[in-house]
PDB file of C-alpha atoms and ligand atoms in Angstrom:
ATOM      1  CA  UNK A   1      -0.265-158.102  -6.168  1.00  0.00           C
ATOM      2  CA  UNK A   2       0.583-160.916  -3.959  1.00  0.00           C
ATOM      3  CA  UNK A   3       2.446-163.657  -5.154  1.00  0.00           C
ATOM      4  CA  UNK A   4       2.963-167.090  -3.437  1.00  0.00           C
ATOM      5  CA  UNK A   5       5.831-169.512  -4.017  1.00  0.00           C
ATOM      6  CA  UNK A   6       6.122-173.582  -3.770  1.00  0.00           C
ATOM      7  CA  UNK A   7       9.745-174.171  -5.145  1.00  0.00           C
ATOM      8  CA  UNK A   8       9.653-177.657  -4.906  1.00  0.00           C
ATOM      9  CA  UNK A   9      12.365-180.482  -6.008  1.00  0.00           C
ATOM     10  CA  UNK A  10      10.508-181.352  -9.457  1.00  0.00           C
ATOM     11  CA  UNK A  11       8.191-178.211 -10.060  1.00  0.00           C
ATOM     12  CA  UNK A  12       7.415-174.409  -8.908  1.00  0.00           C
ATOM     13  CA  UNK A  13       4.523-173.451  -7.940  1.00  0.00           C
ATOM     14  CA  UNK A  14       3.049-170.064  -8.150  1.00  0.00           C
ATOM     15  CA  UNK A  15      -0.119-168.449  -7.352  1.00  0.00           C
ATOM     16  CA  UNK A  16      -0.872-164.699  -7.925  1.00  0.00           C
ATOM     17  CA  UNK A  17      -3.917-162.949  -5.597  1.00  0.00           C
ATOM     18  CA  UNK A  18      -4.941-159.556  -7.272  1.00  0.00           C
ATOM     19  CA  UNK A  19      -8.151-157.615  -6.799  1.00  0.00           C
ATOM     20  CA  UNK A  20      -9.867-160.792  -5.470  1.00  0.00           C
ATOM     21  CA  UNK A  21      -8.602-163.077  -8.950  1.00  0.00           C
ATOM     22  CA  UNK A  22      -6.406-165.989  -8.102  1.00  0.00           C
ATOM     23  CA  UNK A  23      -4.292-167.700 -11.105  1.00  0.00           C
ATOM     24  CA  UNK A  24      -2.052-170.734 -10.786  1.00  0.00           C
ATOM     25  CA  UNK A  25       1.226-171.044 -12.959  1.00  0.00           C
ATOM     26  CA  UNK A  26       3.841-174.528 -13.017  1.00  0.00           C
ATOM     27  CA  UNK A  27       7.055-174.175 -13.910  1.00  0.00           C
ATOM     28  CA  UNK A  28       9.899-176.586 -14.115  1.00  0.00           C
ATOM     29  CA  UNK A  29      12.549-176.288 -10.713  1.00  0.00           C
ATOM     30  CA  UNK A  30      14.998-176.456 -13.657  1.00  0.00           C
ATOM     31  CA  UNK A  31      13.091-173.306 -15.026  1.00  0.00           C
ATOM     32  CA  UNK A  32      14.225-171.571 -11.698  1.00  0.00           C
ATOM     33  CA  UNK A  33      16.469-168.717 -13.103  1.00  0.00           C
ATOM     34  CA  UNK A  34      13.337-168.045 -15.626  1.00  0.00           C
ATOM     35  CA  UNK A  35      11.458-167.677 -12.177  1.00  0.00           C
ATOM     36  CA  UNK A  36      13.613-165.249 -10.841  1.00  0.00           C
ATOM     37  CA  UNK A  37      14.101-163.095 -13.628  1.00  0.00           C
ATOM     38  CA  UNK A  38      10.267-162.540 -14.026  1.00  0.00           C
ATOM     39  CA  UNK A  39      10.137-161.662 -10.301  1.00  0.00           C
ATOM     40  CA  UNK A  40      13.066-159.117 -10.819  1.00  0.00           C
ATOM     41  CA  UNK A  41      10.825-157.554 -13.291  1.00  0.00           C
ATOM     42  CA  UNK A  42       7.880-157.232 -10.726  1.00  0.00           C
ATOM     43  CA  UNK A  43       6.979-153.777  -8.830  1.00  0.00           C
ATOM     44  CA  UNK A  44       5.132-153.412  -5.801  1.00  0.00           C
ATOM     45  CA  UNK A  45       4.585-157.157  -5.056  1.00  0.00           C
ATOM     46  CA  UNK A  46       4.509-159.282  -1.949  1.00  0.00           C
ATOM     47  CA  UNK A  47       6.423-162.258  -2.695  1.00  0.00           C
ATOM     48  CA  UNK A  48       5.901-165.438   0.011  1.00  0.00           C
ATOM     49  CA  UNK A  49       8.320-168.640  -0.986  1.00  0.00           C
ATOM     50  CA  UNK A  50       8.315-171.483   0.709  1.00  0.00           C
ATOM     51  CA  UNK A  51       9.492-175.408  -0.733  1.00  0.00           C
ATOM     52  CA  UNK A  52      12.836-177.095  -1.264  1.00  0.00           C
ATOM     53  CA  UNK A  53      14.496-174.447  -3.505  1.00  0.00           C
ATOM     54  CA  UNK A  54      12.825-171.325  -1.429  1.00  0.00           C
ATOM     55  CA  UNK A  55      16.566-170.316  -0.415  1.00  0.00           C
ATOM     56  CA  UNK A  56      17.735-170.889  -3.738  1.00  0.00           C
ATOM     57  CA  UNK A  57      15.296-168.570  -5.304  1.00  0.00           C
ATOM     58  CA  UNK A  58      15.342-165.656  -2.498  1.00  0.00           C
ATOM     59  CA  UNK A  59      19.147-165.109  -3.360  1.00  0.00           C
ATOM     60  CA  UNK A  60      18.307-164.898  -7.008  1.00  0.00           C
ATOM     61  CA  UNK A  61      16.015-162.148  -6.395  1.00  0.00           C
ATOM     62  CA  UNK A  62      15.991-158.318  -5.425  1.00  0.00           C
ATOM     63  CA  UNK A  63      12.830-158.127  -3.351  1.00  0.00           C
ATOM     64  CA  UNK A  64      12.460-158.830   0.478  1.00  0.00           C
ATOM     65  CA  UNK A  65      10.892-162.244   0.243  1.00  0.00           C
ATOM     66  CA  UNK A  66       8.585-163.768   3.452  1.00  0.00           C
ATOM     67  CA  UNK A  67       9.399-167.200   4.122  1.00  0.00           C
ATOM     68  CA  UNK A  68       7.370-169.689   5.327  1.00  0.00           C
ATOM     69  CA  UNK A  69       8.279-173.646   6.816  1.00  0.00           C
ATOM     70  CA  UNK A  70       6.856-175.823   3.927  1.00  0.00           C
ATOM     71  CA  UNK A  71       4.678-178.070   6.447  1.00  0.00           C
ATOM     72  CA  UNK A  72       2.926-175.168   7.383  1.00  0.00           C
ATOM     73  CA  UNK A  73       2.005-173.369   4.381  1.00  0.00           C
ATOM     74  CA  UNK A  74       0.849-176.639   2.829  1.00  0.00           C
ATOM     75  CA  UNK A  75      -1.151-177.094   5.717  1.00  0.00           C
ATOM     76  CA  UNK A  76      -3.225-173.325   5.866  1.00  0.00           C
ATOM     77  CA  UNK A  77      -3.589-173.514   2.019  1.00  0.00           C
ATOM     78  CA  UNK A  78      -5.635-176.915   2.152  1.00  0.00           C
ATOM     79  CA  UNK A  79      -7.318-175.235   4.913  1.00  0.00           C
ATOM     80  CA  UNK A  80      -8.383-172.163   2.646  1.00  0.00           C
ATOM     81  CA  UNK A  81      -9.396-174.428  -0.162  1.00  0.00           C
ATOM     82  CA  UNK A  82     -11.260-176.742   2.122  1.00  0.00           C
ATOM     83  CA  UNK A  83     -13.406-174.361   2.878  1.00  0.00           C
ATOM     84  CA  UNK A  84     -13.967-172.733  -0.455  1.00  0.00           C
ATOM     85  CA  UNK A  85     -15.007-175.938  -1.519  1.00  0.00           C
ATOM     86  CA  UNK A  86     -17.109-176.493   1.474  1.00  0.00           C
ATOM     87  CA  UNK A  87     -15.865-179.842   2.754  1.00  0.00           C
ATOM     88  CA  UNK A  88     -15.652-179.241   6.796  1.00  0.00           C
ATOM     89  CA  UNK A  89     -13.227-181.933   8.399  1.00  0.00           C
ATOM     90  CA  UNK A  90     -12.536-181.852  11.789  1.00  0.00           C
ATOM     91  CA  UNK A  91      -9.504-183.718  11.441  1.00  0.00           C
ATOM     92  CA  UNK A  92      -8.078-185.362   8.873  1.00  0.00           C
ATOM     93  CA  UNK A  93      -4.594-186.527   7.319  1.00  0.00           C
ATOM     94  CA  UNK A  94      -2.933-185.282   4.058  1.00  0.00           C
ATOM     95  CA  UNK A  95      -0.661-186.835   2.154  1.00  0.00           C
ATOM     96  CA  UNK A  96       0.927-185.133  -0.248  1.00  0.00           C
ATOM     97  CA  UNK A  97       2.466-186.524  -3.160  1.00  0.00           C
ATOM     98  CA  UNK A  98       5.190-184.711  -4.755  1.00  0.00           C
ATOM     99  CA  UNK A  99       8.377-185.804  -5.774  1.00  0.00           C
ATOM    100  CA  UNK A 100       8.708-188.069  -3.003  1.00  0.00           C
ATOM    101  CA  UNK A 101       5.225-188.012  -0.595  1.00  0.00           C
ATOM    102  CA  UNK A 102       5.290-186.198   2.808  1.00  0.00           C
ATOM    103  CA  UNK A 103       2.205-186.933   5.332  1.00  0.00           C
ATOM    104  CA  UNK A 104       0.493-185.208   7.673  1.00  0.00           C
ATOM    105  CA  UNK A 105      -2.241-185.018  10.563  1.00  0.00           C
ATOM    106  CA  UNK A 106      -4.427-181.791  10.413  1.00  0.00           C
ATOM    107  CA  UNK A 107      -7.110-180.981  13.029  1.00  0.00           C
ATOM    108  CA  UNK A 108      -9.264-177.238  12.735  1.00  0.00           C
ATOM    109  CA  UNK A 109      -5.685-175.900  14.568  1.00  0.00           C
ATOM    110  CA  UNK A 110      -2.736-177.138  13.230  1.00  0.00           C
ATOM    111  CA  UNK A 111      -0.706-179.711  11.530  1.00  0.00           C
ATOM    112  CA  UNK A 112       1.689-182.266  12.562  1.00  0.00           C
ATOM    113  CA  UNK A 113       3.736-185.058  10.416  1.00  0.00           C
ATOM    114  CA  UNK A 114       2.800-188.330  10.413  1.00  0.00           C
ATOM    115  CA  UNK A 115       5.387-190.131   8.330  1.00  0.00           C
ATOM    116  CA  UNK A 116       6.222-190.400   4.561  1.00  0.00           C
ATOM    117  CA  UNK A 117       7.315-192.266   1.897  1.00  0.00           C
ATOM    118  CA  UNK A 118       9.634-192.206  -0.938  1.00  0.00           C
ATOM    119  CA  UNK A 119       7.587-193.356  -3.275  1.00  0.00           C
ATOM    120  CA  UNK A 120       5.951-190.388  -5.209  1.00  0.00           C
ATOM    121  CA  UNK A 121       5.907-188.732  -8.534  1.00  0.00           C
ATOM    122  CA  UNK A 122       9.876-188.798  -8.776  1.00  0.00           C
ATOM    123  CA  UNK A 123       9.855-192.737  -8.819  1.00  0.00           C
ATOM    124  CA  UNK A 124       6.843-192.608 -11.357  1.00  0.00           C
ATOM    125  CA  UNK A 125       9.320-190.460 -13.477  1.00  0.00           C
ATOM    126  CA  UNK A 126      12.396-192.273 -12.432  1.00  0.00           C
ATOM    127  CA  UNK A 127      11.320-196.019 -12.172  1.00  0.00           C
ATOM    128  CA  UNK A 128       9.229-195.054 -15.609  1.00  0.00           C
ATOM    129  CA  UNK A 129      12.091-194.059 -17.317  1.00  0.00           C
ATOM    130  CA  UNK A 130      13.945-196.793 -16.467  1.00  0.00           C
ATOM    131  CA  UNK A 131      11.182-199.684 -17.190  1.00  0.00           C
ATOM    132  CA  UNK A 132      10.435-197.542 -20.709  1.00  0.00           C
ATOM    133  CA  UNK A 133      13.025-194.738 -21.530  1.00  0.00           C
ATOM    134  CA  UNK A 134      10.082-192.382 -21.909  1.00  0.00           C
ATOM    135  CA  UNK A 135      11.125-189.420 -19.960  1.00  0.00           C
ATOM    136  CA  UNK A 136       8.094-187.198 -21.040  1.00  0.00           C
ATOM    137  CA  UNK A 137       5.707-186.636 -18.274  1.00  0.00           C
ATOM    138  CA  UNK A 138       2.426-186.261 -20.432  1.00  0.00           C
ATOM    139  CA  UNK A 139       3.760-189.456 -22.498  1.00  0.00           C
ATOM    140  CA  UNK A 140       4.546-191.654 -19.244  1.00  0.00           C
ATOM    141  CA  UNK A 141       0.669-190.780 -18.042  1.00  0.00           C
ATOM    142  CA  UNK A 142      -0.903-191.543 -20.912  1.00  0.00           C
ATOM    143  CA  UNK A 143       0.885-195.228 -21.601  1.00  0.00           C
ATOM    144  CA  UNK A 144       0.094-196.204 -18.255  1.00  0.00           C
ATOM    145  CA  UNK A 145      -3.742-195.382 -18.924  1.00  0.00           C
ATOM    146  CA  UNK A 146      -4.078-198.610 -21.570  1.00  0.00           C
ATOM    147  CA  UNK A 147      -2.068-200.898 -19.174  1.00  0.00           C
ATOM    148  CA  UNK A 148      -2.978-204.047 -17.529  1.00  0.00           C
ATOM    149  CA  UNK A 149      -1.177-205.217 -14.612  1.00  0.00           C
ATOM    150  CA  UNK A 150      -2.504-208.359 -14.786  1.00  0.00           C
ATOM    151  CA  UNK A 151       0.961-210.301 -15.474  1.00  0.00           C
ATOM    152  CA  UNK A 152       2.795-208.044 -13.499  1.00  0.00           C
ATOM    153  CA  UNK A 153       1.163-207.778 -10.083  1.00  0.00           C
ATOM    154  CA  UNK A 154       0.654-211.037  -7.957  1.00  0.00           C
ATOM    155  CA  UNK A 155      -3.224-210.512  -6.375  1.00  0.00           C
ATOM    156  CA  UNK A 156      -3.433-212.094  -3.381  1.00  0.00           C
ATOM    157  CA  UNK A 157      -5.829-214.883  -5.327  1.00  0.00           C
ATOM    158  CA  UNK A 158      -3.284-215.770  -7.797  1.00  0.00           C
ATOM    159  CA  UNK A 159      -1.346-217.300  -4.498  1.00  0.00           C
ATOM    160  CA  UNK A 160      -4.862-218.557  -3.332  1.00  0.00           C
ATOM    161  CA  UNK A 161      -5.646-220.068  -6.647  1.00  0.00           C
ATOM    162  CA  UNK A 162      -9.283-221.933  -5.823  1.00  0.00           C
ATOM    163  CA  UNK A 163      -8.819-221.980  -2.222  1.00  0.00           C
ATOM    164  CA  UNK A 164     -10.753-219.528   0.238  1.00  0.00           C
ATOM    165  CA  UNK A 165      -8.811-216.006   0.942  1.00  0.00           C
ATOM    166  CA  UNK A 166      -7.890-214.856   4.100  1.00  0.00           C
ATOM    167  CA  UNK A 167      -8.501-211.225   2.680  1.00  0.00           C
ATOM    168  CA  UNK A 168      -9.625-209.820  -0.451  1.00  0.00           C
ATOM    169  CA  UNK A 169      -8.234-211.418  -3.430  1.00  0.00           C
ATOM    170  CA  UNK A 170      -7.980-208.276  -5.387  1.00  0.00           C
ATOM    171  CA  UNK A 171      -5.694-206.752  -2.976  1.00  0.00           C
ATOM    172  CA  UNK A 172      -1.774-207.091  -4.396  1.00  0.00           C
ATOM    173  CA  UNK A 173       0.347-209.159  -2.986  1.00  0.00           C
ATOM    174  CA  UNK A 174       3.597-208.535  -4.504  1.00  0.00           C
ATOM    175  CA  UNK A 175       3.703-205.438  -6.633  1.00  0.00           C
ATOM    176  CA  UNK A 176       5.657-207.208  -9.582  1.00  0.00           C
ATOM    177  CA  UNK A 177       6.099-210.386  -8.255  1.00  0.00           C
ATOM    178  CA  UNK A 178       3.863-212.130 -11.425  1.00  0.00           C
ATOM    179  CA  UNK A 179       6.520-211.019 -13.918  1.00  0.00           C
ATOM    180  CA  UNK A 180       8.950-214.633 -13.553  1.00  0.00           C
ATOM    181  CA  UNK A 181       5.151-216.310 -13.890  1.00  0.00           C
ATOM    182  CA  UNK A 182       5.006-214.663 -17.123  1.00  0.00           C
ATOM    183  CA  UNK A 183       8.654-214.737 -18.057  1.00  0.00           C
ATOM    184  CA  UNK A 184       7.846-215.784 -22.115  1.00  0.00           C
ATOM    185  CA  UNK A 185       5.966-213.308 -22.795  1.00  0.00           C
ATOM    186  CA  UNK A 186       6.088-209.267 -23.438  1.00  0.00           C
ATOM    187  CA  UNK A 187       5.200-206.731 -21.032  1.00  0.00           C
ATOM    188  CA  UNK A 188       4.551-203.375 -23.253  1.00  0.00           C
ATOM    189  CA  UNK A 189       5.182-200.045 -21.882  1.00  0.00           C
ATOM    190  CA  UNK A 190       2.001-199.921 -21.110  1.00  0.00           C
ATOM    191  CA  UNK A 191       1.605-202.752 -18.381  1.00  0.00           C
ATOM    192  CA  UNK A 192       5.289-201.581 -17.356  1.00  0.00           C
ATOM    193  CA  UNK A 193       4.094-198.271 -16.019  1.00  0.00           C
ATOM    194  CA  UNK A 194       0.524-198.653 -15.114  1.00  0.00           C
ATOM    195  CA  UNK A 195       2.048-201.323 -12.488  1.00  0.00           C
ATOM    196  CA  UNK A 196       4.414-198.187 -11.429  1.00  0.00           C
ATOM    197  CA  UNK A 197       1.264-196.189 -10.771  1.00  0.00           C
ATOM    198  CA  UNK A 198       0.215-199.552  -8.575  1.00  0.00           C
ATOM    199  CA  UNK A 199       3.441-199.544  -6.709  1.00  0.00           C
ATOM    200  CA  UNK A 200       3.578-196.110  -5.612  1.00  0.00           C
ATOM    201  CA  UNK A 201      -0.712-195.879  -5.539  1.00  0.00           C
ATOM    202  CA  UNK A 202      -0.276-198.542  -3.337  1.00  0.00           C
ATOM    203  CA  UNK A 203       2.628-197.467  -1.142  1.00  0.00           C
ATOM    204  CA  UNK A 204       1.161-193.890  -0.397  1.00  0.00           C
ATOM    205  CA  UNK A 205      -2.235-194.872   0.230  1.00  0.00           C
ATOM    206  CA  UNK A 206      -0.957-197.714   3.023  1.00  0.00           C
ATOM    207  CA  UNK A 207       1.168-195.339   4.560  1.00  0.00           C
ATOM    208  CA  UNK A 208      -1.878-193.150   4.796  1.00  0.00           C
ATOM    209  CA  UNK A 209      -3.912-195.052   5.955  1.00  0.00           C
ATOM    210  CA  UNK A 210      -2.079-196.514   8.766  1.00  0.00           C
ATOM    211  CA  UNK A 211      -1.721-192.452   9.757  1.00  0.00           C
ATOM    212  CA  UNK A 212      -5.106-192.456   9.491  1.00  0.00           C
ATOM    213  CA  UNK A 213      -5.342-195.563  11.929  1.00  0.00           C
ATOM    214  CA  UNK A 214      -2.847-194.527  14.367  1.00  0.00           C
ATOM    215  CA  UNK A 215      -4.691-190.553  15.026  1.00  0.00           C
ATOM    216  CA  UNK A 216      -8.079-191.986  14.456  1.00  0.00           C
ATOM    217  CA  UNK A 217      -9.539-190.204  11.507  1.00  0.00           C
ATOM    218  CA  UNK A 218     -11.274-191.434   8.640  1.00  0.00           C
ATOM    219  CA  UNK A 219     -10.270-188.907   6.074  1.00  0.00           C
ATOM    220  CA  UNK A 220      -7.433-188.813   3.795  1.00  0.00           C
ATOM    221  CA  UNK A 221      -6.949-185.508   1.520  1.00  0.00           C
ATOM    222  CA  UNK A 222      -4.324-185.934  -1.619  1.00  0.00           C
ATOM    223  CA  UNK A 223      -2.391-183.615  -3.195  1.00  0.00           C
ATOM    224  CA  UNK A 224       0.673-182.845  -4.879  1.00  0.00           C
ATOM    225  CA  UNK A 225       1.441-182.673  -8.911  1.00  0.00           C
ATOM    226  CA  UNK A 226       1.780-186.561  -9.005  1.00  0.00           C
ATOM    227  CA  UNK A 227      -1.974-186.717 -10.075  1.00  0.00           C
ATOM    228  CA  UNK A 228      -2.142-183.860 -12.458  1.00  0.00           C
ATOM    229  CA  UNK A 229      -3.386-185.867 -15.515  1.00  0.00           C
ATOM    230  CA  UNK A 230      -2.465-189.095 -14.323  1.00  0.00           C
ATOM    231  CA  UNK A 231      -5.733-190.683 -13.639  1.00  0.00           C
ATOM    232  CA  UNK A 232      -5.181-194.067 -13.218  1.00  0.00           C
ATOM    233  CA  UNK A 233      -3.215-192.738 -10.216  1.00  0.00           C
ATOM    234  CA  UNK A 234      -5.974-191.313  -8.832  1.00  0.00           C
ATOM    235  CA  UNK A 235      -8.145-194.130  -9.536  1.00  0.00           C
ATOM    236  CA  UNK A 236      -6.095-196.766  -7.641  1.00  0.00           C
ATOM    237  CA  UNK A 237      -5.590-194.469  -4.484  1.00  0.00           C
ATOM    238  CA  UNK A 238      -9.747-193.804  -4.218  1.00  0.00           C
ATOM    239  CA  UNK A 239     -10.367-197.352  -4.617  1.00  0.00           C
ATOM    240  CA  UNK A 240      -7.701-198.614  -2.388  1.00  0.00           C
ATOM    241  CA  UNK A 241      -8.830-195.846   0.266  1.00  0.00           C
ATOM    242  CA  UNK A 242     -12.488-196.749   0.348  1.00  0.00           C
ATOM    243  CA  UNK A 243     -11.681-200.289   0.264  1.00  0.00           C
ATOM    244  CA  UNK A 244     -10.066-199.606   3.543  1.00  0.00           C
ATOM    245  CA  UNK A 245     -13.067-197.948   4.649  1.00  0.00           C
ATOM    246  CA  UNK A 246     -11.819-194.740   4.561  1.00  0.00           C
ATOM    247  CA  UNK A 247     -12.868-191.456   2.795  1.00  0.00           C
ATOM    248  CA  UNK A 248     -10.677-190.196   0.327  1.00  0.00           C
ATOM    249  CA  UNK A 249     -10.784-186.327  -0.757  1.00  0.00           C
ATOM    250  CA  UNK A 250      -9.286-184.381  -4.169  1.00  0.00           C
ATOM    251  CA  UNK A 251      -9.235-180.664  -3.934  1.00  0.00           C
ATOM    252  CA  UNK A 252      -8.890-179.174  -7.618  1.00  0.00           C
ATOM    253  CA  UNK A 253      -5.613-177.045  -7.508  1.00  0.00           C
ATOM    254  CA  UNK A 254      -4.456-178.889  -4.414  1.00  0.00           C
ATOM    255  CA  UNK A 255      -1.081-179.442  -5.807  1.00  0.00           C
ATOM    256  CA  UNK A 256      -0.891-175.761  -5.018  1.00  0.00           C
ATOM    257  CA  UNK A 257      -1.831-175.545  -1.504  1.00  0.00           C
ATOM    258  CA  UNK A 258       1.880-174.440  -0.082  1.00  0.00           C
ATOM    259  CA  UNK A 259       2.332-171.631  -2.690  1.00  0.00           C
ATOM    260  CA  UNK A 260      -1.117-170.511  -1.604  1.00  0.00           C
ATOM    261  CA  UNK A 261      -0.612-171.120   2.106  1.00  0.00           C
ATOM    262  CA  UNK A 262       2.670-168.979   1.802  1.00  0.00           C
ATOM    263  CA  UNK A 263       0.806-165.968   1.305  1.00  0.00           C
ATOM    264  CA  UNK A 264      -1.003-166.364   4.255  1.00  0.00           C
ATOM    265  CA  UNK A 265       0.880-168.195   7.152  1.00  0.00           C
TER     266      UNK A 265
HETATM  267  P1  ADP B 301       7.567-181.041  -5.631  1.00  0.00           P
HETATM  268  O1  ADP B 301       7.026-179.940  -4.761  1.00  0.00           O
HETATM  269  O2  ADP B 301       8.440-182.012  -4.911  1.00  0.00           O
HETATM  270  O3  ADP B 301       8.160-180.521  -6.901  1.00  0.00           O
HETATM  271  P2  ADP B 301       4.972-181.715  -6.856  1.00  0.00           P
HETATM  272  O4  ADP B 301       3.785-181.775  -5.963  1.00  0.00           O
HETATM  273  O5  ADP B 301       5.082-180.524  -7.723  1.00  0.00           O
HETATM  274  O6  ADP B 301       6.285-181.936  -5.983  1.00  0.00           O
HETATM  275  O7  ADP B 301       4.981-183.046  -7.724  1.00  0.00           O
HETATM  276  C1  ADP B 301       6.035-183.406  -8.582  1.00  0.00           C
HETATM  277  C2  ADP B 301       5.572-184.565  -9.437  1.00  0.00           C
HETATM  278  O8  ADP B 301       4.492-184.148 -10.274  1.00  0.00           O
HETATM  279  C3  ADP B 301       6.613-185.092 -10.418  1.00  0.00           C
HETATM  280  O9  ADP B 301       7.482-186.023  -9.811  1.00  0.00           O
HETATM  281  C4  ADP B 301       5.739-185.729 -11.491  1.00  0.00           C
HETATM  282  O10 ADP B 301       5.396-187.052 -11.141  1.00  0.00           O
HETATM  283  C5  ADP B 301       4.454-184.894 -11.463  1.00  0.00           C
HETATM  284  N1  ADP B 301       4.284-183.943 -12.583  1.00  0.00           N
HETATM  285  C6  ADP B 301       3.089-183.384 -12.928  1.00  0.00           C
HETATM  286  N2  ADP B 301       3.206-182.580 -13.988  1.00  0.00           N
HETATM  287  C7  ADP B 301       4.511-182.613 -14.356  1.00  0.00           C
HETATM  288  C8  ADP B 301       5.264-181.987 -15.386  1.00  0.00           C
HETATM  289  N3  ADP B 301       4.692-181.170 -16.283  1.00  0.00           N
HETATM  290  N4  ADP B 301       6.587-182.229 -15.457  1.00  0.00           N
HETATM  291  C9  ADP B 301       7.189-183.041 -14.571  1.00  0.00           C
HETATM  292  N5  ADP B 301       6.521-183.678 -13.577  1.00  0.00           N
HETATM  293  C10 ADP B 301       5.201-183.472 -13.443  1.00  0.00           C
END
């Protein structure tokens, strides 16, 4: 059995390869001794780790572990599912958006960084908390999906008012800055975190796509746990991509494209 490792700063990522049959497991990097002590019950396995925590883990461990540079693995496990999905991209960027988001230019050869940002899934969990004191992931998702960021976000038409808009008035202008506007009344947990999902939505997919600009590539391929079940998320970063004329992909499983990629790099 081969097993493949993403220890990463908010969750582990593990994918097993036996007999052709792939499975995917998550758990918590707070889970990490858990991790290790069903390894160290494991015979006759070839363990790959790469991530954040990857030295952590290989001392908690018996086995001779192969390690693999993060960048990398992430990079030849998008390639693998790329092409079991059958998308063929000569070049394109990822941008992948974990705890904070890390991005990338990929060509048929290799990969190369392009930038990042730190906003990612730990400021959805962190900035979420701290707007709503809900520190459950599923919970913090699913109150964002029946928000309205109406009175928190300032659209570029709001500042316009009647007048005729240099650029589209449904693009933000200030991520929060309608909240003094609306200083009377309440902002329920929903609005609170579905403009969080704006703010970082936002954030990653400009930083993307000025990567995308600057190596002259129209595609754009997220991943990372940040959009596991968090579809507004999602939704703002497709719309904001194609509204910038670019292509967005998902790959299902993509979040585990370094624990994958381990295995093989
Ligand atoms: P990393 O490799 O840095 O751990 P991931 O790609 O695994 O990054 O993404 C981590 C993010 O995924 C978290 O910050 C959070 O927003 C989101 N997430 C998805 N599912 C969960 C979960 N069950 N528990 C905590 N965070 C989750």
């Amino acid at each position: 059995m081969k097993i493949g490792i993403d220890a990463g700063g908010t969750l582990i990522k593990v994918v097993t390869e036996m007999n052709n049959e792939r499975t995917y497991k998550k758990w918590l990097t707070t889970e990490i001794d858990q991790v290790a002590e069903w390894l160290s019950q494991l015979d006759n396995v070839d363990i790959s780790i790469t991530g954040g925590k990857a030295q952590y883990l290989d001392s908690l461990i018996k086995h001779n572990v192969k390690r693999s540079i993060e960048f990398d693995a992430t990079y030849k496990g998008i390639q693998l599912f790329l092409e079991e999905n059958d998308i063929h991209l000569n070049t394109y960027i990822f941008s992948n958006v974990g705890t904070g988001t890390s991005i990338h230019y990929a060509t048929t050869h290799n990969q190369e960084r392009a930038g990042g940002t730190g906003a990612g899934g730990g400021m959805i969990q962190g900035l979420g908390y701290l707007l709503t004191q809900i520190s459950d992931y599923d919970e913090l998702v699913q109150t964002a999906l029946n928000g309205n960021r109406d009175k928190i976000d300032l659209k570029v038409k709001h500042i316009y008012k009647d007048d005729k808009t240099p650029i589209s008035g449904d693009l933000t202008a200030a991520n929060f800055g309608h909240v003094l506007q609306h200083i009377n009344e309440d902002f329920p947990n929903s609005d609170r975190l579905a403009a969080v999902m704006g703010i970082v939505g936002e954030t990653v997919t400009t930083v993307s796509i000025h990567a995308a600009r600057q190596f002259k590539t129209e595609n754009v391929v997220f991943i990372g746990s940040s959009f596991i079940n968090n579809e507004l998320l999602k939704n703002i970063v497709v719309d904001y991509t194609v509204l910038r004329g670019l292509n967005p992909y998902f790959i299902e499983n993509g979040e585990f494209s370094g624990a994958l990629g381990s295995i093989y790099c």
